[in-house]
């Protein structure tokens, strides 16, 4: 029996997430048991936001009551009763690559409970082969030859790419998983379909429907067959995961009983709204829906990175520095490091989210004569070169103290026996000179010194106002000011020339993250979107 189905269309900033959370709240107030509501989000952050909102409104609930507030892959992981050791990710994939001689970009260790689809870095033949294996299953292309012929244009083939290589990788990867009792994330979807297991929910809510692949959509159909009510929310103009098999047509063509259109943006100002619509309306394969900007006029400006007033923007509000491809982010991070500005990376490691920050905080406090925990003091001592600044055995003694009483505190004068006189000359200066002694690359030392000079200790403790990432990593986010650089990687640019509609959707998402101002950087190369032509 098919559930009663409503589609919710939510252009950028129109409150789609809020509308879905209102649906959750309404059904909870109507008496639907919390464990019978499923909220399938595209990202773990969205799933957590939905769960936290429900827990705030209904404080007598606990997290287990909302056990089906998850990403689709996380729900599959739970339904199948898998353990973390049974998922082919991180170190296990590195072992596979080593065993069969594939060069692969270092795969991240992903918590299956928090899995979300991300853009991939395709640098090596091994990267392409692994991505292809996932891509074809998401598209439900079971014939490898057919999938091979649809995957890449010849101009995009990496060195060594061939049908034989693809078949050989498929056989090796499948056998390796079977021999080691492992599954990957596409396998989870396939196993759920094979075993026909579904969460026991009567109300099923699915967010970001435009980014579902055919395989994911089949899972949702299975789960919806046991539900009474089905809510599907999305915006086909924001479908940016087609590279991974997503098909916005699934959402547009899904059988439904009712539609709801959210029309008023509470984020996008008038000037940004105008150029964003001008861009997306160049696409022919879309459905135009009513969409109005917020009252603020906002602004759109053109400029160059070296003259961009990043400091001023960060003083006035939050800032998103966005690029189409991950390798293009280095110019942003280099500029921020050179200026000594705190920032957070949306993908990969952030300098202020590493252990170095706690070491520098400990050093800063010790120079002021304050007490720090012995555990922090031990980390600080461990970051110093032994031969130049420490007496023999200092690191071992501090580590032993930290093991014995990590919560106890210690002052710098109590650590005097561990330091050579040469270090005291640096430590007693309160302008961060001790940073020069730390075992860090010169640029990193200079960065932390500038941070302390600019903002003091708060620069290390406060959440950075500047975030750096790809357009994909900023999906669902917003900021007062957005900076977009126009360049693209070679494969992305080839896709832009061949089939620009998908890329326009990606740039549209980037443009519409802005609440106040939008900065469009001038291109630094030929492979770039022409802002003035497209907008």
XYZ file of C-alpha atoms in Angstrom:
535
model
C 0.000 0.000 0.000
C 1.374 3.412 -0.973
C 1.589 6.105 1.723
C -0.023 9.505 1.390
C 2.778 11.569 -0.119
C 3.569 15.281 -0.010
C 6.418 16.929 -1.897
C 7.920 20.082 -0.401
C 9.876 22.381 -2.740
C 12.318 24.647 -0.923
C 14.572 27.051 -2.864
C 17.631 28.467 -1.022
C 16.898 30.072 2.332
C 13.135 29.447 2.299
C 13.161 27.437 5.510
C 12.859 23.905 4.156
C 14.568 22.396 7.192
C 12.322 24.403 9.520
C 9.256 23.226 7.592
C 10.342 19.602 8.006
C 11.010 20.090 11.709
C 7.520 21.580 12.022
C 6.195 18.363 10.461
C 8.066 16.348 13.105
C 6.740 18.526 15.908
C 3.150 18.342 14.622
C 3.129 14.569 14.468
C 4.708 14.248 17.893
C 2.015 16.525 19.313
C -0.626 14.405 17.551
C 0.620 11.423 19.492
C 2.735 9.601 16.912
C 5.368 7.691 18.930
C 8.815 9.215 18.416
C 10.299 5.875 17.375
C 7.745 5.704 14.538
C 9.040 8.877 12.871
C 11.875 8.505 10.391
C 13.873 11.592 9.357
C 16.340 10.713 6.604
C 18.778 13.575 6.057
C 21.504 13.918 3.462
C 24.111 15.044 6.002
C 24.805 14.032 9.587
C 24.580 17.706 10.622
C 21.006 17.926 9.304
C 20.049 14.684 11.058
C 21.509 15.978 14.343
C 19.704 19.319 13.956
C 16.352 17.563 13.484
C 16.970 15.317 16.479
C 18.098 18.188 18.721
C 15.051 20.285 17.782
C 12.704 17.426 18.733
C 14.562 16.864 22.021
C 14.280 20.571 22.882
C 10.527 20.693 22.207
C 9.868 17.363 23.945
C 12.475 17.154 26.724
C 11.084 13.888 28.092
C 12.292 12.114 24.953
C 15.807 10.720 24.749
C 18.072 10.133 21.783
C 17.085 6.479 21.462
C 13.438 7.478 20.996
C 14.559 9.302 17.834
C 16.655 6.412 16.588
C 15.525 6.875 12.976
C 16.784 10.432 12.639
C 19.747 9.485 10.468
C 21.342 9.609 7.064
C 20.133 6.864 4.726
C 23.441 5.005 4.934
C 23.495 5.238 8.720
C 19.975 3.795 8.885
C 21.056 0.903 6.639
C 24.077 0.280 8.865
C 21.813 0.079 11.907
C 19.177 -2.117 10.237
C 21.798 -4.619 9.105
C 23.324 -4.841 12.585
C 26.813 -4.165 11.290
C 29.854 -3.364 13.399
C 32.480 -0.766 12.560
C 35.016 -3.466 11.883
C 32.902 -4.824 9.041
C 32.948 -1.649 6.908
C 35.505 -1.226 4.119
C 36.842 2.235 4.876
C 40.005 4.019 5.983
C 42.809 1.673 7.001
C 41.080 -1.347 5.465
C 40.982 0.326 2.054
C 44.645 1.224 2.462
C 45.371 -2.479 3.067
C 43.445 -3.389 -0.092
C 45.406 -0.853 -2.146
C 48.697 -2.142 -0.747
C 47.774 -5.784 -1.340
C 46.935 -5.295 -5.016
C 49.367 -2.500 -5.850
C 46.872 0.312 -6.401
C 47.921 3.868 -5.740
C 45.052 5.663 -3.993
C 44.642 9.004 -2.293
C 44.611 8.359 1.470
C 41.062 7.187 2.257
C 39.501 8.724 5.351
C 38.295 6.619 8.258
C 34.534 7.195 8.201
C 32.252 6.438 11.098
C 29.379 4.467 9.528
C 26.975 6.104 11.979
C 27.923 9.508 10.557
C 28.428 8.632 6.898
C 27.437 11.229 4.322
C 28.154 11.516 0.603
C 31.118 13.785 -0.133
C 32.924 14.898 -3.237
C 35.968 12.745 -3.973
C 39.504 13.666 -4.914
C 40.280 11.746 -8.104
C 44.041 11.886 -8.572
C 45.159 8.346 -9.369
C 43.953 5.396 -11.421
C 43.044 3.659 -8.154
C 40.868 6.635 -7.154
C 38.980 6.416 -10.457
C 38.510 2.659 -10.236
C 37.117 2.823 -6.696
C 34.864 5.751 -7.572
C 33.580 3.953 -10.681
C 32.676 0.875 -8.625
C 30.581 3.032 -6.296
C 29.122 5.212 -9.070
C 27.812 2.380 -11.238
C 26.059 0.701 -8.298
C 24.431 3.973 -7.268
C 23.081 4.199 -10.814
C 22.115 0.508 -10.697
C 24.192 -0.209 -13.787
C 24.898 -3.879 -13.251
C 26.449 -4.423 -16.687
C 30.063 -3.272 -16.328
C 30.566 -2.698 -20.045
C 27.515 -0.442 -20.251
C 28.641 1.475 -17.174
C 32.170 1.799 -18.570
C 30.848 3.313 -21.790
C 28.796 5.860 -19.877
C 31.344 6.857 -17.253
C 33.974 9.058 -18.884
C 34.703 10.827 -22.126
C 38.015 9.609 -23.617
C 39.615 12.995 -22.927
C 39.070 12.420 -19.191
C 40.589 8.926 -18.995
C 43.412 8.655 -16.442
C 46.589 6.853 -17.458
C 45.985 3.092 -17.520
C 42.188 3.360 -17.721
C 40.650 0.470 -19.673
C 37.711 -1.910 -19.553
C 40.101 -4.705 -18.589
C 41.397 -2.673 -15.637
C 37.823 -1.914 -14.554
C 36.785 -5.594 -14.698
C 39.921 -6.710 -12.867
C 39.400 -4.137 -10.120
C 35.765 -5.176 -9.749
C 36.686 -8.841 -9.295
C 39.515 -8.103 -6.876
C 37.502 -5.637 -4.793
C 34.456 -7.881 -4.548
C 36.520 -10.948 -3.637
C 38.613 -9.008 -1.108
C 35.456 -7.812 0.666
C 34.024 -11.346 0.702
C 37.264 -12.871 2.007
C 37.471 -10.331 4.825
C 33.781 -10.155 5.708
C 33.535 -6.498 4.703
C 30.903 -4.323 3.055
C 31.107 -0.790 1.699
C 28.421 1.882 1.759
C 26.853 0.930 -1.574
C 26.730 -2.696 -0.380
C 24.666 -1.581 2.620
C 21.971 -0.171 0.333
C 21.971 -3.340 -1.783
C 21.770 -5.628 1.244
C 18.801 -3.693 2.653
C 17.005 -4.154 -0.675
C 17.942 -7.833 -0.874
C 16.794 -8.591 2.674
C 13.864 -6.126 2.510
C 14.550 -4.653 5.930
C 13.023 -1.309 6.862
C 12.711 0.925 9.914
C 9.296 0.394 11.593
C 8.061 3.948 10.999
C 4.600 5.267 10.208
C 5.840 8.736 9.194
C 8.829 8.940 6.855
C 10.515 12.279 6.046
C 13.252 12.464 3.403
C 15.300 15.632 2.945
C 17.393 16.677 -0.097
C 15.497 14.348 -2.428
C 17.094 15.976 -5.470
C 20.434 14.413 -4.519
C 19.246 10.801 -4.242
C 20.668 8.221 -6.618
C 18.461 5.528 -8.199
C 19.800 3.000 -5.651
C 19.017 5.263 -2.699
C 15.575 5.983 -4.171
C 14.820 2.247 -4.276
C 15.653 2.029 -0.589
C 13.278 4.914 0.157
C 10.519 3.189 -1.881
C 10.985 0.053 0.179
C 10.856 1.949 3.468
C 7.898 4.087 2.372
C 5.843 0.976 1.556
C 5.412 0.350 5.273
C 4.665 3.963 6.225
C 1.373 5.803 6.451
C 2.724 9.264 5.515
C 5.660 10.214 3.303
C 7.201 13.711 3.057
C 9.756 14.358 0.319
C 11.634 17.674 0.406
C 14.158 19.177 -1.946
C 15.009 21.628 -4.700
C 15.955 20.274 -8.151
C 17.892 23.488 -8.830
C 20.257 22.494 -6.008
C 21.029 18.972 -7.272
C 24.831 18.966 -7.025
C 25.634 15.284 -6.556
C 24.858 14.094 -10.076
C 28.557 13.161 -10.355
C 27.789 10.396 -7.848
C 24.664 9.166 -9.613
C 22.076 11.567 -8.158
C 19.088 12.240 -10.410
C 16.815 15.251 -9.656
C 14.214 13.694 -11.958
C 13.493 11.107 -9.248
C 12.062 13.842 -7.038
C 10.199 15.591 -9.859
C 8.568 12.377 -11.093
C 7.756 10.751 -7.736
C 4.004 9.953 -7.439
C 2.423 12.313 -4.924
C -0.873 13.457 -3.472
C 0.029 17.053 -2.708
C 2.702 19.697 -3.260
C 3.850 22.515 -1.011
C 6.012 25.319 -2.335
C 8.107 27.482 -0.029
C 8.548 30.797 -1.807
C 10.030 33.394 0.560
C 13.789 33.350 1.100
C 14.876 34.496 4.543
C 18.534 34.472 3.512
C 19.257 35.622 -0.027
C 19.305 39.431 -0.561
C 17.854 41.064 -3.652
C 21.031 41.607 -5.677
C 22.303 38.068 -5.078
C 18.826 36.627 -5.769
C 18.700 38.442 -9.106
C 21.960 37.075 -10.482
C 21.323 33.596 -9.036
C 18.012 33.368 -10.899
C 19.636 34.737 -14.039
C 22.139 31.879 -13.868
C 19.788 28.995 -13.065
C 17.166 30.087 -15.593
C 19.692 29.408 -18.326
C 19.002 25.732 -17.611
C 16.266 24.220 -19.749
C 15.636 21.065 -17.731
C 14.038 22.612 -14.677
C 10.713 23.633 -13.191
C 10.408 27.334 -12.406
C 8.766 27.909 -9.006
C 7.846 31.196 -7.270
C 10.857 32.408 -5.301
C 11.217 35.800 -3.618
C 14.296 37.395 -1.990
C 14.539 38.845 1.497
C 14.041 42.611 1.920
C 17.727 43.524 2.230
C 19.311 44.733 -1.002
C 22.741 43.255 -0.319
C 25.546 43.596 -2.832
C 27.550 41.743 -5.471
C 31.141 42.789 -6.136
C 34.021 41.611 -8.288
C 37.610 41.545 -7.094
C 40.916 39.752 -6.679
C 42.018 37.585 -3.787
C 45.110 39.662 -2.984
C 42.971 42.797 -2.481
C 39.986 41.123 -0.837
C 39.146 42.795 2.526
C 38.863 39.486 4.395
C 39.726 41.002 7.776
C 36.998 43.632 7.438
C 34.440 41.065 6.313
C 35.261 38.806 9.263
C 34.855 41.728 11.670
C 31.403 42.442 10.231
C 30.096 38.865 10.118
C 30.670 35.291 9.039
C 32.568 34.493 5.841
C 32.538 31.518 3.461
C 35.455 31.193 1.032
C 34.324 28.689 -1.605
C 35.851 26.979 -4.626
C 34.501 24.403 -7.032
C 37.273 21.841 -6.466
C 39.217 21.000 -3.356
C 42.713 21.602 -4.715
C 41.734 25.229 -5.437
C 41.327 25.954 -1.729
C 45.069 26.243 -1.098
C 45.180 29.865 -2.325
C 42.543 30.740 0.257
C 44.305 28.977 3.118
C 47.700 30.407 2.114
C 46.255 33.945 2.173
C 44.655 33.384 5.582
C 47.839 31.919 7.048
C 49.905 34.800 5.648
C 47.540 37.335 7.246
C 47.289 35.461 10.536
C 43.513 35.054 10.392
C 41.729 32.201 12.211
C 39.685 29.895 9.982
C 38.042 26.501 9.813
C 38.352 24.067 6.909
C 35.068 22.367 5.993
C 36.970 19.433 4.530
C 40.199 18.057 5.933
C 42.082 19.346 8.959
C 41.841 22.864 10.367
C 44.894 24.466 12.001
C 42.854 25.493 15.059
C 41.388 22.028 15.491
C 44.673 20.237 16.019
C 46.712 19.383 19.085
C 49.055 22.266 18.280
C 46.455 24.740 19.548
C 46.379 23.170 23.026
C 50.187 23.226 23.106
C 50.293 26.937 22.278
C 47.539 27.737 24.762
C 49.524 25.927 27.457
C 52.666 27.860 26.534
C 50.811 31.174 26.530
C 49.397 30.548 29.993
C 52.706 29.331 31.389
C 54.426 32.523 30.227
C 51.826 34.509 32.192
C 52.639 32.543 35.329
C 49.317 30.694 35.260
C 48.887 27.055 36.179
C 47.946 24.493 33.524
C 47.002 20.839 33.735
C 49.909 18.439 33.892
C 48.525 16.713 30.800
C 48.733 20.009 28.838
C 52.162 20.740 30.275
C 53.375 17.293 29.167
C 52.100 17.948 25.633
C 53.875 21.301 25.642
C 57.182 19.741 26.711
C 56.764 16.971 24.139
C 56.550 19.605 21.370
C 60.030 20.954 22.197
C 63.286 19.674 20.668
C 65.006 17.722 23.453
C 68.616 18.359 22.560
C 68.319 22.148 22.479
C 65.821 23.051 25.197
C 65.267 20.123 27.579
C 67.371 18.322 30.120
C 67.828 14.604 29.706
C 64.690 12.561 30.506
C 62.368 15.604 30.755
C 59.760 14.233 28.326
C 59.623 10.850 29.998
C 59.227 12.391 33.478
C 56.461 14.751 32.353
C 54.663 11.935 30.533
C 54.804 9.806 33.681
C 53.402 12.664 35.773
C 50.579 13.087 33.267
C 49.741 9.390 33.518
C 49.740 9.475 37.311
C 47.711 12.670 37.844
C 46.534 14.195 34.527
C 43.971 16.512 36.191
C 46.457 18.090 38.614
C 47.939 21.441 37.614
C 51.429 22.808 37.492
C 53.139 26.207 37.195
C 56.143 27.121 35.092
C 58.497 27.487 38.066
C 57.710 23.899 39.053
C 58.888 22.821 35.593
C 62.236 24.631 35.815
C 64.260 21.436 36.352
C 63.105 20.190 32.927
C 64.318 23.203 30.872
C 67.747 24.305 29.784
C 68.617 27.995 30.325
C 68.276 28.695 26.589
C 64.553 28.013 26.764
C 63.906 30.417 29.623
C 64.979 33.333 27.436
C 62.086 32.460 25.119
C 59.545 31.501 27.749
C 59.778 34.586 29.915
C 58.935 36.856 26.963
C 55.162 37.293 26.776
C 54.893 38.014 23.077
C 54.797 34.410 21.928
C 58.545 33.982 21.460
C 58.310 30.461 22.866
C 56.563 29.447 19.637
C 59.927 29.717 17.879
C 61.098 26.745 19.932
C 58.277 24.382 18.982
C 58.809 21.571 16.504
C 56.626 23.111 13.792
C 57.210 24.110 10.164
C 58.328 27.761 9.875
C 55.079 28.892 8.209
C 52.988 27.297 10.935
C 55.059 28.954 13.661
C 54.653 32.322 11.943
C 50.901 31.756 11.629
C 50.380 31.071 15.315
C 52.517 34.055 16.292
C 50.401 36.336 14.106
C 47.220 34.858 15.546
C 48.339 35.693 19.078
C 49.504 39.165 18.065
C 46.162 39.908 16.380
C 43.664 38.427 18.784
C 45.469 37.045 21.777
C 44.261 33.843 23.373
C 40.697 34.407 22.111
C 41.943 33.878 18.549
C 42.704 30.276 19.519
C 39.562 29.676 21.573
C 36.712 31.400 19.721
C 34.956 29.705 16.809
C 36.503 31.140 13.620
C 34.247 33.413 11.610
C 35.925 32.355 8.379
C 35.241 28.952 6.836
C 36.965 27.549 3.759
C 35.573 24.776 1.616
C 34.190 23.507 -1.651
C 30.677 24.399 -2.742
C 29.650 20.824 -1.942
C 30.995 21.053 1.598
C 28.958 24.238 2.199
C 25.628 22.700 1.137
C 23.004 23.629 3.716
C 25.198 26.398 5.161
C 24.992 30.177 4.939
C 27.174 33.154 5.813
C 26.946 36.923 5.848
C 29.578 37.138 3.122
C 30.465 34.592 0.450
C 33.573 34.660 -1.722
C 33.570 32.463 -4.840
C 36.553 31.745 -7.030
C 35.629 30.806 -10.614
C 38.296 28.274 -11.631
C 37.605 24.584 -12.168
C 39.642 21.395 -12.348
C 40.230 20.003 -15.844
C 37.592 17.267 -15.610
C 35.049 19.677 -14.100
C 35.711 22.246 -16.833
C 35.296 19.587 -19.520
C 31.925 18.696 -17.970
C 31.040 22.408 -17.895
C 31.658 22.640 -21.627
C 29.905 19.336 -22.415
C 26.827 19.578 -20.166
C 26.736 22.917 -18.334
C 23.358 22.489 -16.599
C 24.743 20.332 -13.797
C 27.595 22.760 -13.154
C 25.200 25.732 -13.181
C 23.303 24.088 -10.342
C 26.537 23.842 -8.387
C 27.410 27.506 -8.901
C 23.811 28.428 -8.026
C 24.240 26.716 -4.653
C 27.456 28.668 -4.076
C 25.876 32.013 -4.923
C 22.868 31.492 -2.676
C 24.836 30.884 0.539
C 25.168 34.692 0.967
C 23.039 36.671 3.453
C 24.527 40.133 2.845
C 27.329 40.320 0.320
C 28.776 38.235 -2.498
C 32.304 38.582 -3.848
C 33.057 37.027 -7.247
C 36.783 36.700 -7.831
C 38.251 37.389 -11.243
C 39.631 34.256 -12.955
C 43.301 33.395 -12.605
C 43.246 31.018 -15.592
C 41.308 29.968 -18.671
C 39.381 27.071 -17.070
C 36.800 29.158 -15.263
C 33.197 30.253 -15.331
C 32.733 33.614 -17.061
C 30.736 35.512 -14.466
C 29.733 38.336 -16.774
C 28.590 35.991 -19.527
C 26.607 33.665 -17.257
C 25.166 36.263 -14.882
